[in-house]
């Protein structure tokens, strides 16, 4: 897969992340190294580094760079972590996470998106990402537990079954709120006594829906 990018645009991309408060150098370096242009539709390649969400197949989106960087920074991923992503999309967030941890399991309800993301990640060498077609509201028991969980679609509430997948000390990030409106990014930490919730910033994500999508 041949990918190209405009150096001035990529420089502004980095400057914008820093200006908006992203300070984790590892996250910034990873955002620079992952070729965002490889994860957007061909018609949108010139806009790949613009700080806005872009449409992809199945009516879904690739999140704006700042949101990807912010959620990644707030997740505080460690090299030894095992990470679960709900909502693979084009695979961009999974690619970023893969450079920060030991492995990523990403669940996508649209088979079309899962298949194309799996192939894209393989082609680009992100070999520690496993893409699964499945229901993010009902993660299979065989998937095990995770140190970090990131949800990249809006949930009206975080399911208890998903919280139970967090290891002690684990962190979950999810946009919570109405499907058609503004959501709040929530950071949940599993402690010895339960779960600590903290609201971060307002965001807008496409809805997270239960089940596996029927595609025509």
PDB file of C-alpha atoms in Angstrom:
ATOM      1  CA  UNK A   1       0.000   0.000   0.000  1.00  0.00           C
ATOM      2  CA  UNK A   2       1.680   3.173  -1.193  1.00  0.00           C
ATOM      3  CA  UNK A   3       1.147   6.121   1.126  1.00  0.00           C
ATOM      4  CA  UNK A   4       2.395   9.671   0.908  1.00  0.00           C
ATOM      5  CA  UNK A   5       2.027  12.712   3.081  1.00  0.00           C
ATOM      6  CA  UNK A   6       2.689  16.419   2.811  1.00  0.00           C
ATOM      7  CA  UNK A   7       5.536  17.305   5.239  1.00  0.00           C
ATOM      8  CA  UNK A   8       4.160  20.799   6.109  1.00  0.00           C
ATOM      9  CA  UNK A   9       0.765  19.278   6.905  1.00  0.00           C
ATOM     10  CA  UNK A  10       2.378  16.668   9.120  1.00  0.00           C
ATOM     11  CA  UNK A  11       4.389  19.358  10.901  1.00  0.00           C
ATOM     12  CA  UNK A  12       1.218  21.344  11.592  1.00  0.00           C
ATOM     13  CA  UNK A  13      -0.436  18.116  12.741  1.00  0.00           C
ATOM     14  CA  UNK A  14       2.229  17.722  15.438  1.00  0.00           C
ATOM     15  CA  UNK A  15       2.173  21.394  16.403  1.00  0.00           C
ATOM     16  CA  UNK A  16      -1.598  21.309  16.768  1.00  0.00           C
ATOM     17  CA  UNK A  17      -1.461  18.308  19.095  1.00  0.00           C
ATOM     18  CA  UNK A  18       1.084  20.083  21.297  1.00  0.00           C
ATOM     19  CA  UNK A  19      -0.855  23.359  21.282  1.00  0.00           C
ATOM     20  CA  UNK A  20      -4.007  21.549  22.370  1.00  0.00           C
ATOM     21  CA  UNK A  21      -2.220  20.064  25.362  1.00  0.00           C
ATOM     22  CA  UNK A  22      -0.857  16.676  24.316  1.00  0.00           C
ATOM     23  CA  UNK A  23       2.417  16.437  26.234  1.00  0.00           C
ATOM     24  CA  UNK A  24       3.264  12.729  26.435  1.00  0.00           C
ATOM     25  CA  UNK A  25       6.331  12.438  24.198  1.00  0.00           C
ATOM     26  CA  UNK A  26       5.757   8.741  23.532  1.00  0.00           C
ATOM     27  CA  UNK A  27       2.222   9.425  22.326  1.00  0.00           C
ATOM     28  CA  UNK A  28       3.395  12.340  20.161  1.00  0.00           C
ATOM     29  CA  UNK A  29       6.156  10.245  18.621  1.00  0.00           C
ATOM     30  CA  UNK A  30       3.757   7.389  17.922  1.00  0.00           C
ATOM     31  CA  UNK A  31       1.215   9.723  16.315  1.00  0.00           C
ATOM     32  CA  UNK A  32       3.995  10.993  14.056  1.00  0.00           C
ATOM     33  CA  UNK A  33       5.149   7.505  13.094  1.00  0.00           C
ATOM     34  CA  UNK A  34       1.763   5.944  12.256  1.00  0.00           C
ATOM     35  CA  UNK A  35       0.827   6.936   8.670  1.00  0.00           C
ATOM     36  CA  UNK A  36      -2.699   8.295   9.110  1.00  0.00           C
ATOM     37  CA  UNK A  37      -3.064   8.660   5.338  1.00  0.00           C
ATOM     38  CA  UNK A  38      -3.043   4.852   5.062  1.00  0.00           C
ATOM     39  CA  UNK A  39      -6.173   4.606   7.215  1.00  0.00           C
ATOM     40  CA  UNK A  40      -8.473   7.045   5.400  1.00  0.00           C
ATOM     41  CA  UNK A  41     -10.342   6.658   2.120  1.00  0.00           C
ATOM     42  CA  UNK A  42      -8.278   7.427  -0.986  1.00  0.00           C
ATOM     43  CA  UNK A  43     -10.369  10.533  -1.705  1.00  0.00           C
ATOM     44  CA  UNK A  44      -9.502  11.927   1.749  1.00  0.00           C
ATOM     45  CA  UNK A  45      -5.731  11.371   1.681  1.00  0.00           C
ATOM     46  CA  UNK A  46      -4.986  15.078   1.258  1.00  0.00           C
ATOM     47  CA  UNK A  47      -7.017  15.802   4.400  1.00  0.00           C
ATOM     48  CA  UNK A  48      -5.587  12.946   6.473  1.00  0.00           C
ATOM     49  CA  UNK A  49      -3.662  15.237   8.841  1.00  0.00           C
ATOM     50  CA  UNK A  50      -6.370  17.839   9.232  1.00  0.00           C
ATOM     51  CA  UNK A  51      -7.743  17.879  12.792  1.00  0.00           C
ATOM     52  CA  UNK A  52     -11.181  16.562  11.948  1.00  0.00           C
ATOM     53  CA  UNK A  53     -13.016  13.263  11.777  1.00  0.00           C
ATOM     54  CA  UNK A  54     -13.338  11.699   8.324  1.00  0.00           C
ATOM     55  CA  UNK A  55     -15.915   9.299   6.968  1.00  0.00           C
ATOM     56  CA  UNK A  56     -15.043   5.670   6.235  1.00  0.00           C
ATOM     57  CA  UNK A  57     -17.107   2.672   5.072  1.00  0.00           C
ATOM     58  CA  UNK A  58     -20.337   1.489   6.751  1.00  0.00           C
ATOM     59  CA  UNK A  59     -21.267   5.013   7.853  1.00  0.00           C
ATOM     60  CA  UNK A  60     -18.456   5.088  10.423  1.00  0.00           C
ATOM     61  CA  UNK A  61     -15.638   7.593  10.993  1.00  0.00           C
ATOM     62  CA  UNK A  62     -11.946   7.811  11.784  1.00  0.00           C
ATOM     63  CA  UNK A  63     -11.647  10.110  14.802  1.00  0.00           C
ATOM     64  CA  UNK A  64      -9.865  13.441  14.579  1.00  0.00           C
ATOM     65  CA  UNK A  65      -6.145  13.263  15.460  1.00  0.00           C
ATOM     66  CA  UNK A  66      -6.505  15.247  18.692  1.00  0.00           C
ATOM     67  CA  UNK A  67      -9.169  12.887  20.043  1.00  0.00           C
ATOM     68  CA  UNK A  68      -7.042   9.842  19.183  1.00  0.00           C
ATOM     69  CA  UNK A  69      -4.011  11.391  20.884  1.00  0.00           C
ATOM     70  CA  UNK A  70      -6.012  12.586  23.909  1.00  0.00           C
ATOM     71  CA  UNK A  71      -7.706   9.249  24.514  1.00  0.00           C
ATOM     72  CA  UNK A  72      -4.391   7.444  24.100  1.00  0.00           C
ATOM     73  CA  UNK A  73      -2.664   9.793  26.541  1.00  0.00           C
ATOM     74  CA  UNK A  74      -5.458   9.422  29.110  1.00  0.00           C
ATOM     75  CA  UNK A  75      -5.320   5.631  28.766  1.00  0.00           C
ATOM     76  CA  UNK A  76      -1.716   5.754  30.061  1.00  0.00           C
ATOM     77  CA  UNK A  77      -0.695   2.604  28.194  1.00  0.00           C
ATOM     78  CA  UNK A  78       2.340   0.732  29.498  1.00  0.00           C
ATOM     79  CA  UNK A  79       4.596  -1.460  27.379  1.00  0.00           C
ATOM     80  CA  UNK A  80       3.503  -4.663  29.176  1.00  0.00           C
ATOM     81  CA  UNK A  81      -0.228  -3.919  28.819  1.00  0.00           C
ATOM     82  CA  UNK A  82      -2.826  -5.929  26.968  1.00  0.00           C
ATOM     83  CA  UNK A  83      -5.370  -3.567  25.390  1.00  0.00           C
ATOM     84  CA  UNK A  84      -8.951  -4.096  24.220  1.00  0.00           C
ATOM     85  CA  UNK A  85     -10.462  -1.740  21.652  1.00  0.00           C
ATOM     86  CA  UNK A  86     -14.200  -1.647  20.972  1.00  0.00           C
ATOM     87  CA  UNK A  87     -14.741  -0.344  17.430  1.00  0.00           C
ATOM     88  CA  UNK A  88     -11.877  -1.052  15.025  1.00  0.00           C
ATOM     89  CA  UNK A  89     -13.044   1.230  12.231  1.00  0.00           C
ATOM     90  CA  UNK A  90     -10.176   1.648   9.773  1.00  0.00           C
ATOM     91  CA  UNK A  91      -7.650   0.372  12.323  1.00  0.00           C
ATOM     92  CA  UNK A  92      -5.931   3.700  13.012  1.00  0.00           C
ATOM     93  CA  UNK A  93      -6.429   3.796  16.792  1.00  0.00           C
ATOM     94  CA  UNK A  94      -5.370   0.139  17.021  1.00  0.00           C
ATOM     95  CA  UNK A  95      -2.194   0.921  15.082  1.00  0.00           C
ATOM     96  CA  UNK A  96      -1.334   3.750  17.495  1.00  0.00           C
ATOM     97  CA  UNK A  97      -1.975   1.542  20.518  1.00  0.00           C
ATOM     98  CA  UNK A  98       0.027  -1.340  19.054  1.00  0.00           C
ATOM     99  CA  UNK A  99       3.205   0.713  19.223  1.00  0.00           C
ATOM    100  CA  UNK A 100       2.701   1.334  22.953  1.00  0.00           C
ATOM    101  CA  UNK A 101       1.798  -2.095  24.341  1.00  0.00           C
ATOM    102  CA  UNK A 102       2.403  -5.824  23.998  1.00  0.00           C
ATOM    103  CA  UNK A 103      -0.798  -6.593  22.074  1.00  0.00           C
ATOM    104  CA  UNK A 104      -4.184  -5.201  21.058  1.00  0.00           C
ATOM    105  CA  UNK A 105      -7.464  -7.053  20.611  1.00  0.00           C
ATOM    106  CA  UNK A 106      -9.885  -4.965  18.541  1.00  0.00           C
ATOM    107  CA  UNK A 107     -13.577  -5.856  18.140  1.00  0.00           C
ATOM    108  CA  UNK A 108     -15.595  -4.581  15.171  1.00  0.00           C
ATOM    109  CA  UNK A 109     -19.283  -5.262  14.485  1.00  0.00           C
ATOM    110  CA  UNK A 110     -18.984  -4.583  10.732  1.00  0.00           C
ATOM    111  CA  UNK A 111     -17.302  -7.461   8.912  1.00  0.00           C
ATOM    112  CA  UNK A 112     -16.393  -5.211   5.978  1.00  0.00           C
ATOM    113  CA  UNK A 113     -14.459  -2.868   8.274  1.00  0.00           C
ATOM    114  CA  UNK A 114     -12.873  -5.710  10.255  1.00  0.00           C
ATOM    115  CA  UNK A 115     -11.621  -7.491   7.145  1.00  0.00           C
ATOM    116  CA  UNK A 116     -10.165  -4.362   5.546  1.00  0.00           C
ATOM    117  CA  UNK A 117      -8.588  -3.167   8.812  1.00  0.00           C
ATOM    118  CA  UNK A 118      -7.041  -6.585   9.427  1.00  0.00           C
ATOM    119  CA  UNK A 119      -5.484  -6.602   5.965  1.00  0.00           C
ATOM    120  CA  UNK A 120      -4.313  -2.991   6.272  1.00  0.00           C
ATOM    121  CA  UNK A 121      -2.673  -3.568   9.653  1.00  0.00           C
ATOM    122  CA  UNK A 122      -0.972  -6.720   8.377  1.00  0.00           C
ATOM    123  CA  UNK A 123       0.336  -4.937   5.281  1.00  0.00           C
ATOM    124  CA  UNK A 124       1.736  -2.083   7.365  1.00  0.00           C
ATOM    125  CA  UNK A 125       3.411  -4.443   9.830  1.00  0.00           C
ATOM    126  CA  UNK A 126       1.221  -3.964  12.912  1.00  0.00           C
ATOM    127  CA  UNK A 127       1.489  -7.620  13.789  1.00  0.00           C
ATOM    128  CA  UNK A 128       0.464  -7.423  17.451  1.00  0.00           C
ATOM    129  CA  UNK A 129      -3.146  -6.459  16.646  1.00  0.00           C
ATOM    130  CA  UNK A 130      -5.897  -9.076  16.483  1.00  0.00           C
ATOM    131  CA  UNK A 131      -9.102  -7.884  14.802  1.00  0.00           C
ATOM    132  CA  UNK A 132     -12.258  -9.817  15.701  1.00  0.00           C
ATOM    133  CA  UNK A 133     -15.755  -9.534  14.233  1.00  0.00           C
ATOM    134  CA  UNK A 134     -17.984  -9.374  17.283  1.00  0.00           C
ATOM    135  CA  UNK A 135     -20.225  -7.531  19.714  1.00  0.00           C
ATOM    136  CA  UNK A 136     -18.449  -4.968  21.863  1.00  0.00           C
ATOM    137  CA  UNK A 137     -21.264  -5.204  24.412  1.00  0.00           C
ATOM    138  CA  UNK A 138     -20.675  -8.935  24.808  1.00  0.00           C
ATOM    139  CA  UNK A 139     -16.940  -9.634  24.649  1.00  0.00           C
ATOM    140  CA  UNK A 140     -16.355 -13.405  24.431  1.00  0.00           C
ATOM    141  CA  UNK A 141     -15.026 -15.052  27.600  1.00  0.00           C
ATOM    142  CA  UNK A 142     -12.177 -16.491  25.560  1.00  0.00           C
ATOM    143  CA  UNK A 143     -10.782 -12.972  25.100  1.00  0.00           C
ATOM    144  CA  UNK A 144      -9.784 -12.858  28.774  1.00  0.00           C
ATOM    145  CA  UNK A 145      -9.105  -9.682  30.756  1.00  0.00           C
ATOM    146  CA  UNK A 146      -7.254  -6.497  29.854  1.00  0.00           C
ATOM    147  CA  UNK A 147      -5.058  -3.831  31.427  1.00  0.00           C
ATOM    148  CA  UNK A 148      -6.600  -1.113  29.268  1.00  0.00           C
ATOM    149  CA  UNK A 149      -9.912  -0.799  27.390  1.00  0.00           C
ATOM    150  CA  UNK A 150     -10.776   1.917  24.876  1.00  0.00           C
ATOM    151  CA  UNK A 151     -14.224   2.399  23.352  1.00  0.00           C
ATOM    152  CA  UNK A 152     -14.307   4.392  20.116  1.00  0.00           C
ATOM    153  CA  UNK A 153     -18.082   4.763  19.735  1.00  0.00           C
ATOM    154  CA  UNK A 154     -20.707   6.396  21.945  1.00  0.00           C
ATOM    155  CA  UNK A 155     -22.264   4.282  24.682  1.00  0.00           C
ATOM    156  CA  UNK A 156     -25.307   5.479  26.613  1.00  0.00           C
ATOM    157  CA  UNK A 157     -23.769   3.735  29.603  1.00  0.00           C
ATOM    158  CA  UNK A 158     -20.728   1.512  30.141  1.00  0.00           C
ATOM    159  CA  UNK A 159     -21.853  -2.128  30.458  1.00  0.00           C
ATOM    160  CA  UNK A 160     -20.921  -3.901  33.685  1.00  0.00           C
ATOM    161  CA  UNK A 161     -19.745  -6.862  31.598  1.00  0.00           C
ATOM    162  CA  UNK A 162     -17.166  -4.606  29.960  1.00  0.00           C
ATOM    163  CA  UNK A 163     -15.954  -3.171  33.264  1.00  0.00           C
ATOM    164  CA  UNK A 164     -15.498  -6.698  34.562  1.00  0.00           C
ATOM    165  CA  UNK A 165     -12.922  -7.265  31.812  1.00  0.00           C
ATOM    166  CA  UNK A 166     -10.587  -4.745  33.458  1.00  0.00           C
ATOM    167  CA  UNK A 167      -7.662  -6.048  35.470  1.00  0.00           C
ATOM    168  CA  UNK A 168      -7.146  -4.481  38.945  1.00  0.00           C
ATOM    169  CA  UNK A 169      -5.514  -1.100  38.367  1.00  0.00           C
ATOM    170  CA  UNK A 170      -6.795  -1.143  34.800  1.00  0.00           C
ATOM    171  CA  UNK A 171      -8.079   1.902  32.924  1.00  0.00           C
ATOM    172  CA  UNK A 172     -11.070   2.231  30.588  1.00  0.00           C
ATOM    173  CA  UNK A 173     -11.827   5.231  28.366  1.00  0.00           C
ATOM    174  CA  UNK A 174     -15.228   5.620  26.690  1.00  0.00           C
ATOM    175  CA  UNK A 175     -17.509   8.335  25.287  1.00  0.00           C
ATOM    176  CA  UNK A 176     -20.708   8.158  27.335  1.00  0.00           C
ATOM    177  CA  UNK A 177     -23.968   9.898  26.511  1.00  0.00           C
ATOM    178  CA  UNK A 178     -26.813  10.097  23.987  1.00  0.00           C
ATOM    179  CA  UNK A 179     -26.174   8.526  20.606  1.00  0.00           C
ATOM    180  CA  UNK A 180     -27.201  11.609  18.677  1.00  0.00           C
ATOM    181  CA  UNK A 181     -25.668  14.533  20.500  1.00  0.00           C
ATOM    182  CA  UNK A 182     -22.714  15.397  22.697  1.00  0.00           C
ATOM    183  CA  UNK A 183     -21.092  12.726  24.853  1.00  0.00           C
ATOM    184  CA  UNK A 184     -18.591  13.021  27.688  1.00  0.00           C
ATOM    185  CA  UNK A 185     -15.334  11.130  27.607  1.00  0.00           C
ATOM    186  CA  UNK A 186     -15.177   9.132  30.848  1.00  0.00           C
ATOM    187  CA  UNK A 187     -12.053   7.591  32.401  1.00  0.00           C
ATOM    188  CA  UNK A 188     -12.671   4.620  34.685  1.00  0.00           C
ATOM    189  CA  UNK A 189     -10.010   3.077  36.936  1.00  0.00           C
ATOM    190  CA  UNK A 190     -10.537  -0.281  38.616  1.00  0.00           C
ATOM    191  CA  UNK A 191      -9.428  -0.030  42.244  1.00  0.00           C
ATOM    192  CA  UNK A 192      -9.350  -2.526  45.096  1.00  0.00           C
ATOM    193  CA  UNK A 193     -12.758  -1.329  46.229  1.00  0.00           C
ATOM    194  CA  UNK A 194     -14.557  -0.776  42.930  1.00  0.00           C
ATOM    195  CA  UNK A 195     -14.468   1.647  39.995  1.00  0.00           C
ATOM    196  CA  UNK A 196     -13.507   5.312  40.040  1.00  0.00           C
ATOM    197  CA  UNK A 197     -15.143   7.408  37.293  1.00  0.00           C
ATOM    198  CA  UNK A 198     -13.833  10.773  36.100  1.00  0.00           C
ATOM    199  CA  UNK A 199     -15.340  12.939  33.395  1.00  0.00           C
ATOM    200  CA  UNK A 200     -12.849  14.470  30.970  1.00  0.00           C
ATOM    201  CA  UNK A 201     -14.053  16.411  27.899  1.00  0.00           C
ATOM    202  CA  UNK A 202     -17.096  16.604  25.644  1.00  0.00           C
ATOM    203  CA  UNK A 203     -16.858  14.686  22.369  1.00  0.00           C
ATOM    204  CA  UNK A 204     -18.996  13.444  19.476  1.00  0.00           C
ATOM    205  CA  UNK A 205     -18.801   9.822  18.348  1.00  0.00           C
ATOM    206  CA  UNK A 206     -20.939   7.592  16.160  1.00  0.00           C
ATOM    207  CA  UNK A 207     -23.200   5.276  18.207  1.00  0.00           C
ATOM    208  CA  UNK A 208     -21.957   1.989  19.653  1.00  0.00           C
ATOM    209  CA  UNK A 209     -24.613  -0.605  18.842  1.00  0.00           C
ATOM    210  CA  UNK A 210     -25.028  -4.134  20.186  1.00  0.00           C
ATOM    211  CA  UNK A 211     -24.739  -7.233  18.049  1.00  0.00           C
ATOM    212  CA  UNK A 212     -22.933  -7.938  14.778  1.00  0.00           C
ATOM    213  CA  UNK A 213     -24.081  -5.753  11.912  1.00  0.00           C
ATOM    214  CA  UNK A 214     -26.015  -7.223   9.004  1.00  0.00           C
ATOM    215  CA  UNK A 215     -24.398  -5.922   5.841  1.00  0.00           C
ATOM    216  CA  UNK A 216     -26.053  -6.055   2.452  1.00  0.00           C
TER     217      UNK A 216
END
